[in-house]
Amino acid sequence: MVIYQPVYFGTDDFWQCEKVENFSYPAHMHRCLEWIYILSGKMTTTYDTKKYVLNAGESMLFMSNVVHSFISEDESEFIYLCFSPELVPA
């Protein structure tokens, strides 16, 4: 099952940034873009049907309306940025 997150449908100027610890979230999608940067530990992510393991110092960008998930491996800390596609200049 895939969760569609209407809260992250966002307005044209929507953005949210926070530091997150030990976070996991099942397969979901939304209109906003999402970027994560791993500060410590590691996290397993899925993007569409591919699985990736991100370690400290690595990052990943999730595009609009693509199914993705996060699984925190043991202890992890990362920066999370979610923003409307309109904030990216063409």
Short mmCIF file of N, CA and C in Angstrom, two decimals:
data_model
loop_
_atom_site.label_atom_id
_atom_site.label_comp_id
_atom_site.label_asym_id
_atom_site.label_seq_id
_atom_site.Cartn_x
_atom_site.Cartn_y
_atom_site.Cartn_z
N MET A 1 0.84 -1.18 0.00
CA MET A 1 0.00 0.00 0.00
C MET A 1 0.89 1.24 0.00
N VAL A 2 0.51 2.23 -0.78
CA VAL A 2 1.23 3.49 -0.87
C VAL A 2 0.36 4.60 -0.28
N ILE A 3 0.96 5.42 0.55
CA ILE A 3 0.25 6.53 1.18
C ILE A 3 0.46 7.79 0.34
N TYR A 4 -0.62 8.47 0.00
CA TYR A 4 -0.49 9.77 -0.65
C TYR A 4 -0.63 10.83 0.44
N GLN A 5 0.36 11.68 0.58
CA GLN A 5 0.38 12.67 1.66
C GLN A 5 -0.14 14.01 1.16
N PRO A 6 -1.42 14.30 1.36
CA PRO A 6 -1.96 15.58 0.90
C PRO A 6 -1.37 16.78 1.63
N VAL A 7 -0.88 16.57 2.85
CA VAL A 7 -0.29 17.68 3.61
C VAL A 7 0.94 18.22 2.87
N TYR A 8 1.60 17.37 2.08
CA TYR A 8 2.76 17.82 1.32
C TYR A 8 2.40 18.10 -0.13
N PHE A 9 1.11 18.34 -0.38
CA PHE A 9 0.72 18.81 -1.70
C PHE A 9 1.28 20.21 -1.85
N GLY A 10 1.13 20.99 -0.78
CA GLY A 10 1.80 22.28 -0.68
C GLY A 10 1.30 23.37 -1.61
N THR A 11 1.51 24.59 -1.18
CA THR A 11 1.25 25.74 -2.03
C THR A 11 2.51 25.98 -2.85
N ASP A 12 2.45 26.93 -3.76
CA ASP A 12 3.59 27.19 -4.64
C ASP A 12 4.83 27.65 -3.90
N ASP A 13 4.67 28.12 -2.66
CA ASP A 13 5.83 28.59 -1.91
C ASP A 13 6.08 27.76 -0.64
N PHE A 14 5.58 26.54 -0.61
CA PHE A 14 5.72 25.68 0.56
C PHE A 14 7.15 25.16 0.71
N TRP A 15 7.67 25.19 1.93
CA TRP A 15 8.93 24.52 2.26
C TRP A 15 8.96 24.23 3.74
N GLN A 16 9.68 23.18 4.09
CA GLN A 16 9.83 22.77 5.48
C GLN A 16 11.22 22.15 5.61
N CYS A 17 11.94 22.53 6.65
CA CYS A 17 13.28 21.99 6.87
C CYS A 17 13.42 21.66 8.35
N GLU A 18 13.96 20.49 8.66
CA GLU A 18 14.16 20.12 10.05
C GLU A 18 15.25 19.06 10.18
N LYS A 19 15.78 18.94 11.37
CA LYS A 19 16.75 17.90 11.71
C LYS A 19 15.96 16.76 12.36
N VAL A 20 16.17 15.54 11.88
CA VAL A 20 15.36 14.41 12.31
C VAL A 20 16.27 13.29 12.80
N GLU A 21 15.83 12.57 13.83
CA GLU A 21 16.57 11.44 14.37
C GLU A 21 15.72 10.17 14.31
N ASN A 22 16.38 9.07 13.95
CA ASN A 22 15.77 7.73 14.02
C ASN A 22 14.36 7.69 13.43
N PHE A 23 14.24 8.05 12.17
CA PHE A 23 12.95 8.19 11.52
C PHE A 23 12.76 7.13 10.45
N SER A 24 11.61 6.50 10.45
CA SER A 24 11.23 5.57 9.38
C SER A 24 9.83 5.93 8.92
N TYR A 25 9.57 5.76 7.62
CA TYR A 25 8.24 6.04 7.08
C TYR A 25 8.01 5.12 5.90
N PRO A 26 6.82 4.50 5.81
CA PRO A 26 6.55 3.53 4.74
C PRO A 26 6.40 4.21 3.37
N ALA A 27 6.21 3.40 2.36
CA ALA A 27 6.06 3.89 0.99
C ALA A 27 4.99 4.96 0.90
N HIS A 28 5.36 6.10 0.30
CA HIS A 28 4.45 7.23 0.18
C HIS A 28 4.86 8.09 -1.01
N MET A 29 4.02 9.05 -1.35
CA MET A 29 4.32 10.00 -2.41
C MET A 29 3.58 11.30 -2.15
N HIS A 30 4.06 12.36 -2.77
CA HIS A 30 3.46 13.69 -2.64
C HIS A 30 3.99 14.57 -3.75
N ARG A 31 3.39 15.74 -3.91
CA ARG A 31 3.77 16.66 -4.97
C ARG A 31 5.10 17.35 -4.71
N CYS A 32 5.42 17.59 -3.47
CA CYS A 32 6.65 18.31 -3.13
C CYS A 32 7.88 17.45 -3.42
N LEU A 33 9.00 18.12 -3.63
CA LEU A 33 10.29 17.45 -3.71
C LEU A 33 10.80 17.27 -2.28
N GLU A 34 11.63 16.28 -2.09
CA GLU A 34 12.12 15.99 -0.75
C GLU A 34 13.62 15.67 -0.86
N TRP A 35 14.41 16.30 -0.01
CA TRP A 35 15.86 16.08 0.01
C TRP A 35 16.27 15.69 1.41
N ILE A 36 17.10 14.65 1.52
CA ILE A 36 17.63 14.27 2.82
C ILE A 36 19.14 14.22 2.75
N TYR A 37 19.79 14.62 3.84
CA TYR A 37 21.24 14.57 3.97
C TYR A 37 21.55 13.85 5.28
N ILE A 38 22.27 12.74 5.20
CA ILE A 38 22.55 11.92 6.37
C ILE A 38 23.72 12.54 7.15
N LEU A 39 23.45 12.90 8.40
CA LEU A 39 24.47 13.46 9.28
C LEU A 39 25.26 12.37 9.99
N SER A 40 24.55 11.35 10.46
CA SER A 40 25.21 10.24 11.15
C SER A 40 24.38 8.98 10.99
N GLY A 41 25.05 7.84 11.12
CA GLY A 41 24.36 6.56 10.97
C GLY A 41 24.11 6.25 9.51
N LYS A 42 23.07 5.46 9.26
CA LYS A 42 22.71 5.14 7.89
C LYS A 42 21.21 4.96 7.77
N MET A 43 20.72 5.07 6.55
CA MET A 43 19.30 4.94 6.28
C MET A 43 19.10 4.18 4.97
N THR A 44 18.17 3.26 4.97
CA THR A 44 17.80 2.58 3.75
C THR A 44 16.60 3.31 3.17
N THR A 45 16.69 3.64 1.89
CA THR A 45 15.59 4.32 1.22
C THR A 45 15.17 3.50 0.01
N THR A 46 13.94 3.70 -0.39
CA THR A 46 13.51 3.18 -1.69
C THR A 46 13.07 4.38 -2.52
N TYR A 47 13.34 4.29 -3.80
CA TYR A 47 12.95 5.33 -4.76
C TYR A 47 12.38 4.58 -5.94
N ASP A 48 11.08 4.70 -6.15
CA ASP A 48 10.37 3.91 -7.14
C ASP A 48 10.53 2.45 -6.72
N THR A 49 11.24 1.63 -7.44
CA THR A 49 11.38 0.23 -7.06
C THR A 49 12.81 -0.12 -6.64
N LYS A 50 13.70 0.89 -6.56
CA LYS A 50 15.10 0.63 -6.23
C LYS A 50 15.41 0.96 -4.78
N LYS A 51 16.28 0.15 -4.18
CA LYS A 51 16.67 0.34 -2.78
C LYS A 51 18.08 0.93 -2.74
N TYR A 52 18.29 1.89 -1.82
CA TYR A 52 19.59 2.53 -1.65
C TYR A 52 19.91 2.59 -0.15
N VAL A 53 21.17 2.41 0.19
CA VAL A 53 21.62 2.60 1.56
C VAL A 53 22.47 3.86 1.57
N LEU A 54 22.05 4.84 2.38
CA LEU A 54 22.76 6.11 2.50
C LEU A 54 23.51 6.14 3.81
N ASN A 55 24.76 6.54 3.76
CA ASN A 55 25.61 6.66 4.94
C ASN A 55 25.87 8.13 5.24
N ALA A 56 26.46 8.40 6.40
CA ALA A 56 26.79 9.77 6.79
C ALA A 56 27.54 10.47 5.67
N GLY A 57 27.12 11.70 5.37
CA GLY A 57 27.75 12.49 4.31
C GLY A 57 27.11 12.32 2.94
N GLU A 58 26.13 11.42 2.82
CA GLU A 58 25.45 11.21 1.54
C GLU A 58 24.05 11.82 1.59
N SER A 59 23.52 12.11 0.40
CA SER A 59 22.19 12.70 0.34
C SER A 59 21.41 12.10 -0.84
N MET A 60 20.11 12.40 -0.86
CA MET A 60 19.25 11.91 -1.94
C MET A 60 18.11 12.89 -2.13
N LEU A 61 17.74 13.08 -3.39
CA LEU A 61 16.62 13.95 -3.75
C LEU A 61 15.51 13.08 -4.31
N PHE A 62 14.31 13.24 -3.76
CA PHE A 62 13.13 12.52 -4.21
C PHE A 62 12.26 13.48 -5.00
N MET A 63 11.96 13.14 -6.24
CA MET A 63 11.18 14.01 -7.11
C MET A 63 9.68 13.90 -6.81
N SER A 64 8.92 14.80 -7.39
CA SER A 64 7.46 14.84 -7.19
C SER A 64 6.79 13.55 -7.64
N ASN A 65 5.83 13.12 -6.85
CA ASN A 65 4.94 12.01 -7.18
C ASN A 65 5.66 10.71 -7.55
N VAL A 66 6.79 10.46 -6.91
CA VAL A 66 7.49 9.18 -7.05
C VAL A 66 7.43 8.48 -5.69
N VAL A 67 7.04 7.22 -5.70
CA VAL A 67 6.92 6.47 -4.46
C VAL A 67 8.30 6.29 -3.83
N HIS A 68 8.39 6.58 -2.52
CA HIS A 68 9.65 6.44 -1.80
C HIS A 68 9.37 6.11 -0.34
N SER A 69 10.40 5.63 0.36
CA SER A 69 10.26 5.29 1.78
C SER A 69 11.60 5.49 2.47
N PHE A 70 11.57 5.52 3.82
CA PHE A 70 12.76 5.68 4.64
C PHE A 70 12.75 4.61 5.74
N ILE A 71 13.88 3.99 5.97
CA ILE A 71 14.02 3.08 7.11
C ILE A 71 15.32 3.43 7.81
N SER A 72 15.22 3.93 9.03
CA SER A 72 16.38 4.29 9.81
C SER A 72 17.05 3.02 10.31
N GLU A 73 18.33 2.90 10.06
CA GLU A 73 19.10 1.74 10.50
C GLU A 73 19.78 2.09 11.82
N ASP A 74 19.40 1.43 12.88
CA ASP A 74 19.95 1.71 14.21
C ASP A 74 19.74 3.19 14.54
N GLU A 75 20.80 3.88 14.91
CA GLU A 75 20.73 5.31 15.22
C GLU A 75 21.09 6.10 13.98
N SER A 76 20.28 7.08 13.61
CA SER A 76 20.61 7.93 12.48
C SER A 76 20.09 9.34 12.73
N GLU A 77 20.72 10.27 12.05
CA GLU A 77 20.32 11.67 12.15
C GLU A 77 20.48 12.28 10.76
N PHE A 78 19.47 13.05 10.33
CA PHE A 78 19.56 13.64 9.00
C PHE A 78 18.83 14.97 8.93
N ILE A 79 19.19 15.73 7.91
CA ILE A 79 18.50 16.98 7.59
C ILE A 79 17.46 16.65 6.54
N TYR A 80 16.26 17.15 6.75
CA TYR A 80 15.13 16.88 5.87
C TYR A 80 14.63 18.21 5.32
N LEU A 81 14.50 18.29 3.99
CA LEU A 81 13.98 19.48 3.34
C LEU A 81 12.90 19.04 2.36
N CYS A 82 11.71 19.60 2.50
CA CYS A 82 10.58 19.31 1.63
C CYS A 82 10.12 20.65 1.06
N PHE A 83 9.97 20.73 -0.27
CA PHE A 83 9.64 22.01 -0.89
C PHE A 83 8.85 21.84 -2.18
N SER A 84 8.08 22.86 -2.50
CA SER A 84 7.27 22.88 -3.72
C SER A 84 8.15 22.94 -4.96
N PRO A 85 7.76 22.26 -6.02
CA PRO A 85 8.53 22.31 -7.26
C PRO A 85 8.67 23.74 -7.82
N GLU A 86 7.72 24.58 -7.51
CA GLU A 86 7.76 25.96 -8.03
C GLU A 86 8.93 26.76 -7.47
N LEU A 87 9.52 26.31 -6.37
CA LEU A 87 10.66 27.03 -5.79
C LEU A 87 11.96 26.76 -6.54
N VAL A 88 11.94 25.80 -7.47
CA VAL A 88 13.13 25.49 -8.27
C VAL A 88 13.03 26.27 -9.58
N PRO A 89 14.00 27.17 -9.82
CA PRO A 89 13.93 27.95 -11.06
C PRO A 89 14.07 27.06 -12.30
N ALA A 90 13.33 27.41 -13.32
CA ALA A 90 13.37 26.63 -14.57
C ALA A 90 14.60 26.98 -15.40
#
